């Protein structure tokens, strides 16, 4: 595997006021590589946020993490993505995922088979973006002689926002890459690539959190409650940690205080948390594992997030 320089970006938290996206995009455009906008029900919409960010930037790539597969028809999803790509050629990284199933149920669109449904949607949208005339009568996707009038050029990789082994295997078959939710350390990335079957080319994007401070212990103390929340129901990203069992045992015995004092290399595996050198080490490890893009969540307070934004720019200029 040839090591590719990881592109560094920031995530626009779903709780941020939508109007802030243009300010963040302008600032990131002068030093970072990417801005990732988040579409979660029922917060802000990914396509409109992406369009706003692209309109005020000249070089910034905007990723969409992620569009729920069943919230729009495949044809409309393809139209939305193609329109963004034609507004800013080469600067869009679209992602599609299952969506949180409880949210899909609230909207009356929960599929009986999320993996099969996402596979159909990915296939349909990729073919439409490639300019094909598509007829497809699937279990979820129905298209009858549909073709985009303005397909994008270049065609972006269509990323699947997935986690588990079945979904990752599906992504390896039909997607142009994946978006891995936080925490996504290098061990999880290697596991995910293996589950996907190591297709090539395959764009691997990961989400993370960022907390850079002068003193490691201060950063650890800030982020320990975040980690504790993840350990109550460990995700595949936690399960893939080489020290997962020891981490869970430590938390069970010592609680949040035990997380603050856990070994620094555990924190470095998890995310860019600690000093600037620690954050750089984490990104270099992701790069070695085959990550192409990393979007970092700032603090949920917009005022603090503006300081985190500067740290993202510093990391991107490494």
CSV table of C-alpha atoms in Angstrom, one decimal, residues 36 39 62-69 72 77 81 92-97 118 122 157-161 177-179:
chain,number,residue,atom,x,y,z
A,36,UNK,CA,-17.2,18.0,6.9
A,39,UNK,CA,-26.6,15.6,8.5
A,62,UNK,CA,-16.5,19.8,1.6
A,63,UNK,CA,-17.5,16.3,2.8
A,64,UNK,CA,-21.0,15.2,3.6
A,65,UNK,CA,-21.3,12.8,6.5
A,66,UNK,CA,-23.8,11.4,5.9
A,67,UNK,CA,-27.0,11.4,3.8
A,68,UNK,CA,-29.4,8.7,5.1
A,69,UNK,CA,-30.1,6.3,2.2
A,72,UNK,CA,-34.4,10.9,-0.3
A,77,UNK,CA,-29.8,12.1,-3.9
A,81,UNK,CA,-24.7,15.5,-5.2
A,92,UNK,CA,-17.1,17.4,-2.9
A,93,UNK,CA,-16.9,14.1,-0.9
A,94,UNK,CA,-20.4,12.8,-0.6
A,95,UNK,CA,-21.3,10.1,1.9
A,96,UNK,CA,-24.4,7.9,2.2
A,97,UNK,CA,-25.3,5.7,5.2
A,118,UNK,CA,-27.9,0.9,1.3
A,122,UNK,CA,-25.1,3.1,-3.5
A,157,UNK,CA,-15.9,8.8,-4.9
A,158,UNK,CA,-19.2,7.9,-3.2
A,159,UNK,CA,-18.5,7.0,0.4
A,160,UNK,CA,-20.5,4.6,2.6
A,161,UNK,CA,-21.0,5.7,6.2
A,177,UNK,CA,-14.8,4.4,0.0
A,178,UNK,CA,-16.0,4.7,3.6
A,179,UNK,CA,-16.6,7.2,6.3
